[in-house]
Tab-separated table of C-alpha atoms in Angstrom:
chain	number	residue	atom	x	y	z
A	278	MET	CA	-19.565	39.601	-26.189
A	279	GLY	CA	-22.372	41.571	-24.593
A	280	ASP	CA	-25.025	39.916	-26.739
A	281	PRO	CA	-27.199	37.903	-24.352
A	282	LEU	CA	-28.139	35.705	-27.271
A	283	ARG	CA	-24.588	34.364	-27.249
A	284	ARG	CA	-25.281	32.783	-23.869
A	285	TRP	CA	-28.067	30.616	-25.315
A	286	TYR	CA	-26.048	27.507	-24.488
A	287	ALA	CA	-26.620	28.140	-20.777
A	288	THR	CA	-30.397	28.304	-21.138
A	289	SER	CA	-33.037	25.616	-21.474
A	290	TYR	CA	-31.965	24.698	-25.016
A	291	PHE	CA	-30.131	21.650	-23.699
A	292	GLY	CA	-33.220	20.367	-21.915
A	293	ALA	CA	-36.331	18.335	-22.601
A	294	ASP	CA	-37.130	20.023	-25.921
A	295	TYR	CA	-33.663	19.167	-27.209
A	296	PHE	CA	-34.923	15.675	-28.002
A	297	LEU	CA	-37.718	17.077	-30.152
A	298	MET	CA	-35.115	19.026	-32.105
A	299	HIS	CA	-32.568	16.211	-32.210
A	300	PRO	CA	-34.062	12.805	-31.459
A	301	GLU	CA	-31.721	10.429	-29.671
A	302	PRO	CA	-30.158	8.110	-32.228
A	303	PRO	CA	-30.914	4.396	-31.925
A	304	PRO	CA	-28.586	2.458	-29.596
A	305	GLU	CA	-26.826	0.732	-32.532
A	306	GLU	CA	-25.694	4.106	-33.772
A	307	THR	CA	-24.162	5.007	-30.423
A	308	LEU	CA	-22.473	1.607	-30.265
A	309	GLY	CA	-21.004	2.180	-33.724
A	310	GLU	CA	-19.793	5.640	-32.788
A	311	VAL	CA	-18.140	4.338	-29.642
A	312	ASP	CA	-16.500	1.526	-31.660
A	313	ARG	CA	-14.993	4.174	-33.894
A	314	ILE	CA	-13.959	6.447	-31.014
A	315	VAL	CA	-12.164	3.553	-29.341
A	316	ALA	CA	-10.481	2.564	-32.616
A	317	VAL	CA	-9.291	6.116	-33.243
A	318	LEU	CA	-7.929	6.579	-29.719
A	319	GLY	CA	-6.279	3.160	-29.699
A	320	LEU	CA	-6.373	2.979	-25.898
A	321	GLU	CA	-7.060	-0.162	-23.909
A	322	PRO	CA	-9.295	-0.112	-20.841
A	323	PRO	CA	-8.987	1.061	-18.127
A	324	ALA	CA	-7.553	4.224	-19.681
A	325	ARG	CA	-8.843	7.488	-18.196
A	326	LEU	CA	-11.184	9.366	-20.540
A	327	LEU	CA	-12.894	12.746	-20.360
A	328	ASP	CA	-16.116	13.193	-22.324
A	329	PHE	CA	-16.104	16.967	-22.739
A	330	GLY	CA	-19.642	18.188	-23.352
A	331	CYS	CA	-21.026	14.759	-22.529
A	332	GLY	CA	-24.707	15.723	-22.682
A	333	TRP	CA	-26.833	12.959	-21.251
A	334	GLY	CA	-23.929	10.531	-21.388
A	335	ARG	CA	-24.677	8.702	-24.598
A	336	HIS	CA	-20.991	7.974	-25.280
A	337	ALA	CA	-19.667	8.207	-21.712
A	338	ILE	CA	-21.935	5.424	-20.501
A	339	GLU	CA	-21.030	3.064	-23.331
A	340	LEU	CA	-17.320	3.775	-22.806
A	341	ALA	CA	-17.716	2.967	-19.102
A	342	ARG	CA	-19.456	-0.292	-20.026
A	343	ARG	CA	-16.339	-1.184	-21.954
A	344	GLY	CA	-14.162	-0.728	-18.899
A	345	TYR	CA	-12.798	2.768	-19.373
A	346	TRP	CA	-12.487	5.079	-16.425
A	347	VAL	CA	-14.812	7.840	-17.568
A	348	THR	CA	-15.459	11.417	-16.496
A	349	GLY	CA	-18.308	13.287	-18.153
A	350	GLN	CA	-18.519	17.066	-18.059
A	351	ASP	CA	-21.443	19.215	-19.156
A	352	LEU	CA	-23.143	22.495	-18.293
A	353	SER	CA	-26.709	21.193	-18.558
A	354	GLU	CA	-28.110	19.994	-15.224
A	355	THR	CA	-31.019	18.432	-17.080
A	356	PHE	CA	-28.713	16.315	-19.198
A	357	LEU	CA	-26.446	15.410	-16.292
A	358	ALA	CA	-29.423	14.255	-14.238
A	359	MET	CA	-30.408	11.956	-17.102
A	360	ALA	CA	-26.824	10.737	-17.389
A	361	ARG	CA	-26.547	10.009	-13.660
A	362	GLU	CA	-29.823	8.143	-13.682
A	363	ARG	CA	-28.874	5.982	-16.659
A	364	ALA	CA	-25.402	5.235	-15.319
A	365	SER	CA	-26.592	4.383	-11.816
A	366	ARG	CA	-29.113	1.904	-13.241
A	367	GLU	CA	-26.117	-0.127	-14.405
A	368	GLY	CA	-23.924	0.756	-11.460
A	369	LEU	CA	-21.330	2.339	-13.724
A	370	PRO	CA	-18.668	4.294	-11.818
A	371	ILE	CA	-18.675	7.462	-13.921
A	372	THR	CA	-17.643	10.838	-12.491
A	373	TRP	CA	-20.070	13.527	-13.594
A	374	VAL	CA	-18.911	17.124	-13.542
A	375	HIS	CA	-21.248	20.073	-13.808
A	376	ALA	CA	-19.107	22.933	-15.067
A	377	ASP	CA	-18.655	25.542	-17.725
A	378	MET	CA	-16.410	24.363	-20.548
A	379	ARG	CA	-13.784	26.978	-19.682
A	380	GLU	CA	-13.318	25.366	-16.299
A	381	VAL	CA	-12.154	21.783	-16.397
A	382	PRO	CA	-11.310	20.907	-12.798
A	383	PHE	CA	-8.503	18.450	-13.601
A	384	THR	CA	-4.800	18.712	-14.433
A	385	ASP	CA	-2.690	16.061	-16.176
A	386	ALA	CA	-5.509	13.646	-15.427
A	387	PHE	CA	-6.677	11.973	-18.638
A	388	ASP	CA	-5.162	9.727	-21.254
A	389	ALA	CA	-7.617	11.152	-23.750
A	390	ALA	CA	-10.505	13.573	-24.027
A	391	ILE	CA	-13.314	13.401	-26.543
A	392	SER	CA	-15.555	16.226	-27.675
A	393	ILE	CA	-18.284	14.810	-29.859
A	394	ASN	CA	-21.036	16.471	-31.861
A	395	SER	CA	-19.977	20.093	-32.292
A	396	VAL	CA	-19.242	21.180	-28.742
A	397	LEU	CA	-16.917	23.972	-29.885
A	398	GLY	CA	-18.550	27.028	-31.367
A	399	VAL	CA	-21.329	27.563	-28.859
A	400	LEU	CA	-19.557	29.926	-26.443
A	401	GLU	CA	-19.720	33.715	-26.688
A	402	GLY	CA	-16.809	34.068	-29.059
A	403	ASP	CA	-13.646	32.551	-30.481
A	404	GLU	CA	-11.547	33.532	-27.455
A	405	GLU	CA	-14.006	31.751	-25.184
A	406	ASP	CA	-13.843	28.584	-27.256
A	407	ALA	CA	-10.040	28.902	-27.158
A	408	ARG	CA	-10.196	29.067	-23.347
A	409	ALA	CA	-12.270	25.882	-23.344
A	410	VAL	CA	-9.721	24.140	-25.551
A	411	ALA	CA	-6.891	25.340	-23.270
A	412	ALA	CA	-8.776	24.016	-20.242
A	413	VAL	CA	-9.302	20.612	-21.785
A	414	ALA	CA	-5.660	20.529	-22.928
A	415	ARG	CA	-4.476	21.098	-19.346
A	416	SER	CA	-6.643	18.227	-18.162
A	417	LEU	CA	-4.722	15.812	-20.385
A	418	ARG	CA	-1.565	14.107	-19.273
A	419	PRO	CA	1.467	15.044	-21.391
A	420	GLY	CA	1.145	12.932	-24.531
A	421	GLY	CA	-2.597	12.550	-23.969
A	422	ARG	CA	-4.875	13.061	-26.941
A	423	LEU	CA	-7.946	15.109	-27.771
A	424	LEU	CA	-10.533	13.917	-30.287
A	425	VAL	CA	-12.777	16.672	-31.631
A	426	ASP	CA	-15.819	16.015	-33.802
A	427	GLN	CA	-17.342	19.155	-35.328
A	428	THR	CA	-19.757	20.047	-38.096
A	429	ASN	CA	-17.852	20.545	-41.334
A	430	ARG	CA	-18.330	24.212	-42.114
A	431	GLU	CA	-17.621	23.727	-45.814
A	432	HIS	CA	-20.390	21.153	-46.067
A	433	VAL	CA	-22.797	23.427	-44.226
A	434	ILE	CA	-22.028	26.291	-46.595
A	435	ARG	CA	-22.238	24.161	-49.737
A	436	HIS	CA	-25.549	22.628	-48.756
A	437	TYR	CA	-27.027	25.435	-46.724
A	438	ARG	CA	-30.770	25.165	-46.331
A	439	PRO	CA	-32.252	28.016	-44.371
A	440	ASP	CA	-35.492	26.187	-43.651
A	441	HIS	CA	-36.364	22.725	-42.614
A	442	PHE	CA	-39.038	21.148	-40.477
A	443	ARG	CA	-40.218	17.848	-39.140
A	444	GLU	CA	-43.297	16.445	-37.486
A	445	THR	CA	-42.779	14.082	-34.615
A	446	GLU	CA	-44.901	11.000	-34.070
A	447	ASP	CA	-46.593	12.616	-31.080
A	448	GLY	CA	-47.695	15.585	-33.159
A	449	HIS	CA	-45.050	18.204	-32.472
A	450	LEU	CA	-44.014	20.376	-35.343
A	451	VAL	CA	-40.349	21.340	-35.163
A	452	ILE	CA	-39.356	24.185	-37.475
A	453	PHE	CA	-35.760	25.293	-38.041
A	454	GLN	CA	-35.062	28.628	-39.693
A	455	GLY	CA	-31.453	29.506	-40.279
A	456	ARG	CA	-29.506	32.555	-41.288
A	457	LEU	CA	-25.824	32.611	-42.112
A	458	ASP	CA	-23.681	35.518	-40.977
A	459	LEU	CA	-20.724	35.047	-43.301
A	460	ARG	CA	-18.808	38.019	-41.900
A	461	GLU	CA	-18.556	36.285	-38.531
A	462	SER	CA	-19.059	32.728	-39.808
A	463	LEU	CA	-22.042	32.281	-37.539
A	464	ASN	CA	-25.093	30.145	-38.157
A	465	HIS	CA	-28.107	31.704	-36.457
A	466	VAL	CA	-30.903	29.222	-36.006
A	467	THR	CA	-34.404	29.799	-34.697
A	468	VAL	CA	-36.264	26.686	-33.672
A	469	THR	CA	-40.018	26.910	-33.245
A	470	ILE	CA	-41.781	24.000	-31.621
A	471	ILE	CA	-45.543	23.866	-32.079
A	472	GLY	CA	-47.225	21.396	-29.785
A	473	PRO	CA	-50.188	19.220	-30.751
A	474	GLU	CA	-52.469	21.712	-28.975
A	475	GLY	CA	-50.956	24.686	-30.789
A	476	GLY	CA	-48.690	26.038	-28.040
A	477	ARG	CA	-45.439	27.510	-29.339
A	478	ARG	CA	-41.954	27.635	-27.884
A	479	THR	CA	-39.061	29.325	-29.588
A	480	TYR	CA	-35.331	28.798	-29.149
A	481	ARG	CA	-32.641	30.875	-30.749
A	482	HIS	CA	-29.092	29.740	-30.973
A	483	VAL	CA	-25.857	30.713	-32.630
A	484	PHE	CA	-23.143	28.358	-33.812
A	485	ARG	CA	-19.683	29.499	-34.799
A	486	LEU	CA	-18.711	27.524	-37.887
A	487	TYR	CA	-14.953	27.046	-37.662
A	488	THR	CA	-12.874	26.224	-40.673
A	489	LEU	CA	-10.398	23.402	-40.304
A	490	THR	CA	-7.591	25.972	-40.400
A	491	GLU	CA	-9.080	28.017	-37.555
A	492	LEU	CA	-9.727	24.987	-35.411
A	493	ALA	CA	-6.268	23.526	-36.001
A	494	ARG	CA	-4.688	26.849	-34.951
A	495	MET	CA	-6.848	26.961	-31.849
A	496	LEU	CA	-5.632	23.503	-30.850
A	497	GLU	CA	-2.026	24.413	-31.556
A	498	ARG	CA	-2.228	27.544	-29.425
A	499	ALA	CA	-3.397	25.334	-26.574
A	500	GLY	CA	-0.276	23.195	-26.926
A	501	LEU	CA	-1.983	20.433	-28.867
A	502	ARG	CA	-0.208	19.073	-31.933
A	503	LEU	CA	-2.582	18.080	-34.724
A	504	GLU	CA	-1.989	14.458	-35.726
A	505	GLU	CA	-4.921	13.554	-37.938
A	506	VAL	CA	-7.889	15.082	-39.705
A	507	TRP	CA	-10.797	13.018	-40.999
A	508	GLY	CA	-14.222	13.594	-42.468
A	509	GLY	CA	-15.879	11.433	-39.825
A	510	LEU	CA	-15.211	9.199	-36.859
A	511	ASP	CA	-14.980	6.362	-39.400
A	512	ARG	CA	-11.747	7.998	-40.633
A	513	ARG	CA	-13.047	8.790	-44.090
A	514	PRO	CA	-11.032	11.535	-45.808
A	515	TYR	CA	-11.921	15.097	-44.931
A	516	ASP	CA	-13.263	16.999	-47.908
A	517	LEU	CA	-15.979	19.426	-48.977
A	518	GLU	CA	-18.577	16.666	-48.949
A	519	SER	CA	-17.921	15.172	-45.530
A	520	PRO	CA	-20.613	16.267	-43.108
A	521	ARG	CA	-18.210	16.066	-40.152
A	522	MET	CA	-14.748	17.402	-39.384
A	523	VAL	CA	-12.782	15.226	-36.974
A	524	LEU	CA	-9.429	16.261	-35.499
A	525	LEU	CA	-7.055	14.224	-33.409
A	526	ALA	CA	-4.369	16.161	-31.518
A	527	ARG	CA	-1.760	15.289	-28.888
A	528	ARG	CA	-0.677	17.318	-25.908
A	529	GLU	CA	2.984	18.141	-26.258
A	530	GLY	CA	5.454	17.132	-23.597
B	273	MET	CA	-59.867	14.957	-46.929
B	274	GLY	CA	-62.146	13.252	-49.388
B	275	THR	CA	-61.269	11.432	-52.545
B	276	ALA	CA	-61.487	14.459	-54.820
B	277	PRO	CA	-58.300	15.408	-56.689
B	278	TRP	CA	-55.881	17.477	-54.624
B	279	TRP	CA	-56.659	20.667	-56.518
B	280	VAL	CA	-60.312	20.443	-55.628
B	281	GLU	CA	-59.429	20.107	-51.932
B	282	LEU	CA	-56.697	22.744	-51.948
B	283	PHE	CA	-58.556	25.437	-53.844
B	284	ARG	CA	-61.872	24.952	-52.086
B	285	GLU	CA	-60.866	27.390	-49.343
B	286	ASP	CA	-57.527	26.602	-47.688
B	287	TYR	CA	-55.191	27.934	-50.326
B	288	TYR	CA	-56.700	31.388	-50.232
B	289	GLN	CA	-57.113	31.471	-46.455
B	290	PHE	CA	-53.618	30.327	-45.597
B	291	GLU	CA	-51.514	31.493	-48.527
B	292	GLY	CA	-53.239	33.374	-51.302
B	293	ARG	CA	-54.550	36.249	-49.225
B	294	HIS	CA	-51.016	37.060	-48.087
B	295	THR	CA	-49.903	37.782	-51.664
B	296	PRO	CA	-48.741	41.414	-51.750
B	297	GLU	CA	-50.614	43.565	-54.227
B	298	GLU	CA	-47.329	44.983	-55.507
B	299	ARG	CA	-46.336	41.527	-56.652
B	300	THR	CA	-49.553	41.081	-58.590
B	301	ARG	CA	-49.095	44.493	-60.192
B	302	ALA	CA	-45.479	43.741	-61.132
B	303	GLU	CA	-46.465	40.374	-62.600
B	304	VAL	CA	-49.281	41.921	-64.593
B	305	GLU	CA	-46.908	44.557	-65.965
B	306	THR	CA	-44.639	41.770	-67.138
B	307	VAL	CA	-47.645	40.012	-68.697
B	308	GLU	CA	-48.634	43.184	-70.563
B	309	ARG	CA	-45.150	43.644	-71.966
B	310	ALA	CA	-44.523	39.986	-72.773
B	311	LEU	CA	-47.844	39.478	-74.528
B	312	GLY	CA	-47.522	42.851	-76.297
B	313	LEU	CA	-51.069	43.776	-75.237
B	314	ARG	CA	-52.868	46.747	-76.697
B	315	PRO	CA	-55.817	48.496	-75.090
B	316	GLY	CA	-59.010	46.519	-75.445
B	317	ASP	CA	-57.228	43.229	-76.199
B	318	ARG	CA	-58.960	40.008	-75.190
B	319	VAL	CA	-56.957	38.075	-72.593
B	320	LEU	CA	-57.534	34.594	-71.162
B	321	ASP	CA	-56.373	33.837	-67.619
B	322	LEU	CA	-56.419	30.050	-67.608
B	323	CYS	CA	-56.754	28.824	-64.006
B	324	CYS	CA	-57.365	32.305	-62.680
B	325	GLY	CA	-58.059	31.357	-59.041
B	326	TRP	CA	-59.575	34.256	-57.170
B	327	GLY	CA	-58.630	36.487	-60.048
B	328	ARG	CA	-55.738	38.536	-58.766
B	329	HIS	CA	-54.204	38.812	-62.251
B	330	ALA	CA	-57.492	38.799	-64.165
B	331	ILE	CA	-58.930	41.675	-62.141
B	332	GLU	CA	-55.723	43.716	-62.377
B	333	LEU	CA	-55.729	43.181	-66.160
B	334	ALA	CA	-59.390	44.218	-66.397
B	335	GLU	CA	-58.597	47.353	-64.413
B	336	ARG	CA	-56.028	48.184	-67.063
B	337	GLY	CA	-58.665	48.084	-69.759
B	338	TYR	CA	-58.322	44.616	-71.238
B	339	ARG	CA	-61.265	42.362	-71.930
B	340	VAL	CA	-60.542	39.450	-69.659
B	341	THR	CA	-61.868	35.918	-69.422
B	342	GLY	CA	-60.993	34.132	-66.203
B	343	LEU	CA	-61.371	30.353	-66.152
B	344	ASP	CA	-61.154	28.215	-63.064
B	345	LEU	CA	-62.586	24.964	-61.755
B	346	SER	CA	-63.040	26.103	-58.165
B	347	GLU	CA	-66.474	27.499	-57.432
B	348	GLY	CA	-65.161	28.988	-54.188
B	349	GLU	CA	-62.305	30.827	-55.867
B	350	LEU	CA	-64.586	32.136	-58.615
B	351	ALA	CA	-67.129	33.362	-56.085
B	352	ARG	CA	-64.370	35.327	-54.410
B	353	ALA	CA	-63.165	36.615	-57.786
B	354	ARG	CA	-66.673	37.841	-58.606
B	355	ARG	CA	-66.901	39.673	-55.282
B	356	VAL	CA	-63.479	41.323	-55.674
B	357	ALA	CA	-64.202	42.321	-59.276
B	358	ALA	CA	-67.584	43.768	-58.323
B	359	ALA	CA	-65.995	45.742	-55.498
B	360	ALA	CA	-63.391	47.056	-57.925
B	361	GLY	CA	-66.111	47.883	-60.428
B	362	VAL	CA	-64.625	45.867	-63.270
B	363	ALA	CA	-66.238	43.324	-65.545
B	364	VAL	CA	-64.542	39.996	-66.144
B	365	ASP	CA	-66.048	37.078	-67.994
B	366	TRP	CA	-65.777	34.344	-65.376
B	367	VAL	CA	-65.980	30.761	-66.626
B	368	ARG	CA	-66.192	27.745	-64.380
B	369	ALA	CA	-64.589	24.896	-66.318
B	370	ASP	CA	-61.872	22.280	-66.400
B	371	MET	CA	-58.650	23.712	-67.857
B	372	ARG	CA	-58.916	21.236	-70.723
B	373	ASP	CA	-62.070	23.004	-71.876
B	374	VAL	CA	-60.590	26.290	-73.068
B	375	PRO	CA	-63.242	28.703	-74.395
B	376	PRO	CA	-63.023	29.239	-78.156
B	377	GLY	CA	-61.924	32.868	-77.940
B	378	PRO	CA	-60.344	34.122	-80.026
B	379	PHE	CA	-57.946	35.745	-77.573
B	380	ASP	CA	-55.101	38.146	-78.230
B	381	GLY	CA	-53.168	36.721	-75.311
B	382	ALA	CA	-53.362	34.006	-72.685
B	383	VAL	CA	-51.634	33.253	-69.380
B	384	ASN	CA	-51.363	30.247	-67.105
B	385	LEU	CA	-49.663	31.389	-63.919
B	386	TRP	CA	-48.383	30.174	-60.583
B	387	THR	CA	-47.964	26.472	-61.328
B	388	SER	CA	-51.383	25.831	-62.774
B	389	PHE	CA	-50.272	23.288	-65.336
B	390	GLY	CA	-49.284	19.618	-65.330
B	391	TYR	CA	-51.953	18.593	-62.843
B	392	PHE	CA	-52.994	15.513	-64.834
B	393	GLU	CA	-51.121	12.247	-64.497
B	394	ASP	CA	-51.301	11.651	-68.215
B	395	ASP	CA	-49.148	13.775	-70.523
B	396	GLY	CA	-51.882	13.575	-73.146
B	397	GLU	CA	-54.309	15.358	-70.838
B	398	ASN	CA	-51.776	18.092	-70.126
B	399	GLN	CA	-51.192	18.370	-73.888
B	400	ARG	CA	-54.941	18.903	-74.325
B	401	VAL	CA	-54.655	22.030	-72.177
B	402	LEU	CA	-52.005	23.497	-74.474
B	403	ASP	CA	-53.937	22.410	-77.572
B	404	GLY	CA	-56.898	24.368	-76.261
B	405	VAL	CA	-54.758	27.458	-75.719
B	406	GLY	CA	-53.303	27.133	-79.224
B	407	ARG	CA	-56.780	26.927	-80.786
B	408	SER	CA	-58.154	29.831	-78.770
B	409	LEU	CA	-55.392	32.313	-79.616
B	410	ARG	CA	-55.565	34.424	-82.731
B	411	PRO	CA	-52.615	33.995	-85.116
B	412	GLY	CA	-49.718	35.927	-83.570
B	413	GLY	CA	-51.355	35.817	-80.134
B	414	ARG	CA	-49.005	35.070	-77.243
B	415	PHE	CA	-49.100	32.755	-74.250
B	416	LEU	CA	-47.166	33.065	-70.974
B	417	LEU	CA	-46.817	29.991	-68.763
B	418	ASP	CA	-45.259	30.191	-65.280
B	419	HIS	CA	-44.176	26.956	-63.610
B	420	TRP	CA	-41.629	25.388	-61.267
B	421	ASN	CA	-38.158	24.974	-62.709
B	422	VAL	CA	-37.499	21.228	-62.568
B	423	LEU	CA	-33.790	21.809	-63.245
B	424	TRP	CA	-33.570	23.510	-59.865
B	425	LEU	CA	-35.728	20.969	-58.078
B	426	ALA	CA	-33.532	18.184	-59.459
B	427	ASN	CA	-30.655	19.579	-57.419
B	428	ARG	CA	-32.653	20.182	-54.251
B	429	PRO	CA	-33.985	16.850	-53.055
B	430	ARG	CA	-36.576	17.135	-50.306
B	431	ASP	CA	-36.527	20.911	-50.393
B	432	GLN	CA	-38.376	22.562	-47.536
B	433	ARG	CA	-39.473	26.140	-47.042
B	434	VAL	CA	-41.075	27.997	-44.207
B	435	LYS	CA	-43.176	31.081	-44.802
B	436	GLU	CA	-44.266	33.127	-41.810
B	437	TYR	CA	-47.057	35.623	-41.885
B	438	GLY	CA	-47.582	38.507	-39.545
B	439	ASP	CA	-50.727	36.976	-38.047
B	440	GLY	CA	-48.759	34.024	-36.671
B	441	SER	CA	-49.804	31.651	-39.418
B	442	LEU	CA	-47.248	29.567	-41.239
B	443	MET	CA	-46.946	27.750	-44.499
B	444	LEU	CA	-44.589	24.791	-44.482
B	445	ASP	CA	-43.858	23.654	-47.969
B	446	GLY	CA	-41.918	20.485	-48.684
B	447	ARG	CA	-41.333	19.260	-52.194
B	448	ASP	CA	-39.424	16.650	-54.045
B	449	LEU	CA	-38.920	15.907	-57.709
B	450	ASP	CA	-39.218	12.275	-58.743
B	451	VAL	CA	-36.215	12.370	-61.075
B	452	ARG	CA	-37.386	9.301	-62.979
B	453	THR	CA	-40.880	10.506	-63.840
B	454	GLY	CA	-40.506	14.272	-63.520
B	455	ARG	CA	-43.453	14.337	-61.158
B	456	ILE	CA	-43.189	17.000	-58.452
B	457	HIS	CA	-44.635	15.881	-55.141
B	458	ALA	CA	-45.277	18.596	-52.612
B	459	GLN	CA	-46.842	18.763	-49.225
B	460	PHE	CA	-48.319	21.989	-47.978
B	461	LEU	CA	-48.838	22.187	-44.267
B	462	PHE	CA	-50.731	25.289	-43.228
B	463	VAL	CA	-50.577	26.214	-39.562
B	464	ALA	CA	-53.013	28.837	-38.293
B	465	GLY	CA	-52.144	31.220	-35.492
B	466	ASP	CA	-53.967	28.976	-32.998
B	467	GLY	CA	-52.012	25.936	-34.163
B	468	THR	CA	-54.734	24.394	-36.329
B	469	ARG	CA	-53.101	22.429	-39.125
B	470	ARG	CA	-54.339	21.803	-42.641
B	471	ARG	CA	-52.437	19.422	-44.855
B	472	HIS	CA	-52.505	19.076	-48.615
B	473	ARG	CA	-50.574	16.758	-50.872
B	474	ILE	CA	-49.865	18.157	-54.294
B	475	SER	CA	-48.638	16.347	-57.359
B	476	VAL	CA	-47.741	18.189	-60.545
B	477	GLN	CA	-45.955	17.041	-63.648
B	478	GLY	CA	-42.748	18.983	-64.111
B	479	TYR	CA	-41.506	19.633	-67.609
B	480	THR	CA	-38.081	20.668	-68.755
B	481	PRO	CA	-38.083	23.733	-71.005
B	482	TRP	CA	-37.337	21.596	-74.034
B	483	GLU	CA	-40.167	19.168	-73.292
B	484	LEU	CA	-42.541	22.045	-72.885
B	485	ALA	CA	-41.301	23.612	-76.134
B	486	ARG	CA	-42.199	20.379	-77.981
B	487	MET	CA	-45.638	20.220	-76.379
B	488	LEU	CA	-46.262	23.854	-77.232
B	489	GLY	CA	-45.064	23.156	-80.767
B	490	ARG	CA	-47.666	20.401	-81.132
B	491	ALA	CA	-50.263	22.964	-80.068
B	492	GLY	CA	-49.110	25.350	-82.791
B	493	LEU	CA	-47.174	27.582	-80.385
B	494	ARG	CA	-43.553	28.559	-80.867
B	495	VAL	CA	-41.374	29.426	-77.871
B	496	LEU	CA	-40.021	32.986	-78.017
B	497	ASP	CA	-38.270	33.168	-74.663
B	498	VAL	CA	-37.733	31.337	-71.382
B	499	TRP	CA	-37.060	33.225	-68.149
B	500	GLY	CA	-36.061	32.131	-64.678
B	501	ASP	CA	-37.965	34.797	-62.792
B	502	TRP	CA	-40.482	37.595	-63.127
B	503	ALA	CA	-37.724	40.133	-63.642
B	504	GLY	CA	-37.053	38.457	-66.977
B	505	ARG	CA	-33.655	36.988	-66.172
B	506	PRO	CA	-32.687	33.999	-68.331
B	507	LEU	CA	-33.543	30.531	-67.018
B	508	ARG	CA	-30.665	28.938	-65.130
B	509	HIS	CA	-30.227	25.794	-63.063
B	510	GLU	CA	-30.778	27.784	-59.900
B	511	SER	CA	-33.864	29.667	-61.073
B	512	LEU	CA	-36.896	28.892	-58.943
B	513	ARG	CA	-39.383	29.496	-61.736
B	514	MET	CA	-39.607	28.656	-65.409
B	515	ILE	CA	-41.545	31.263	-67.343
B	516	VAL	CA	-42.151	30.411	-70.978
B	517	LEU	CA	-43.342	32.868	-73.579
B	518	ALA	CA	-44.784	31.363	-76.777
B	519	GLU	CA	-46.559	32.678	-79.845
B	520	ARG	CA	-49.144	31.154	-82.116
B	521	GLY	CA	-47.975	30.882	-85.716
B	522	ALA	CA	-49.648	33.024	-88.314
């Protein structure tokens, strides 16, 4: 717990350089993802949705366009500023919340919450992730549902590649070097960005790779009953070869 | 980059500056010990290092008392080899030539190390290299060839590796096997400490062990063993290297 590295998520990682590491997908891809999220949740607008770990609002904004009543929560001010700016351009009435994941300032408020793109596993430890899940569970109305989209640990392990790199069109070199800690099921990643002029910036981060079993138990302990497991938002079967692990759970009561 | 073949560009200077000079001496010594054992060398034996580069194996072999011929096409690499050999006080017969023009020998043993084979697009040209080795070895002389293991590459599409050196320089190595042709396409991106980048595209014909055994057979060489690494472990799918030991018939 005392390892300052485990607080990497609260540093500049989720800032401007994030887009060099993970370029924003084309709009069609976001539209497709939102189509699938809506299909999985089966809720008609204007249902109340929480986008938990909303980043710069890629999904939240599209959901608001479709008439949902959307709240987006994230810890990154940089991302939230982008989200606000994009949403206000279209006059979308989204509530943006700047808060740690363990503190969701709502109770019995949402018909559904979504947590897309591996939000769980970045906090300092399993108990901290469990607190985040408990917080999001409390924010749901009884019977409300949580959709969680995580990296499939089994796929990561089977296809683990310690090194990969990419050159961006504007001449940045982005180098990922990974190391698996199998005892703790942690993926340590060092990202080095070398600018066109040779300047270097380094980011270190740690992801907890949860098994399906561990994640399902974490949801259950938070009073969420697991309803479905898929290998992607497109509801393909979950197996060793699915890159994603998608869980749908319902708040009891 | 000009229009010269990739190996002319790569081995002019960049390979040594960005990668070769970081090779630990212990590795060279360990590899040469394996060469001595595998080829069954006796003191004073004549050894050919085909595509010797800057001579890290050739010079180590000469220091151990063998009579060594080092052949390479790169004038720059050979100039370095001459300097290193002179500093070490050993004599090596350095030959600047295309690998298809193997000196007549006869040699008691020959090596072709560190992926120095399969450069030509045409299998016939690559066969010529082995034919030359076969002719230059005495009957019973042995040949050790060290190459990528295509069986491993076949299961690792678009494999990428990052090597970091203490001086802040990096080697980024991306490679992909064309599973239809067996051609291995690699890109080496060297990054100096100050961020300067040098890029080289490499293309080498990969051969399965059984293909190579047939080619060696046509050159009068019979395969004795195939390893997956320098420790002499058997070749497996997941071996990075393919090290083939062959012997010229009597």
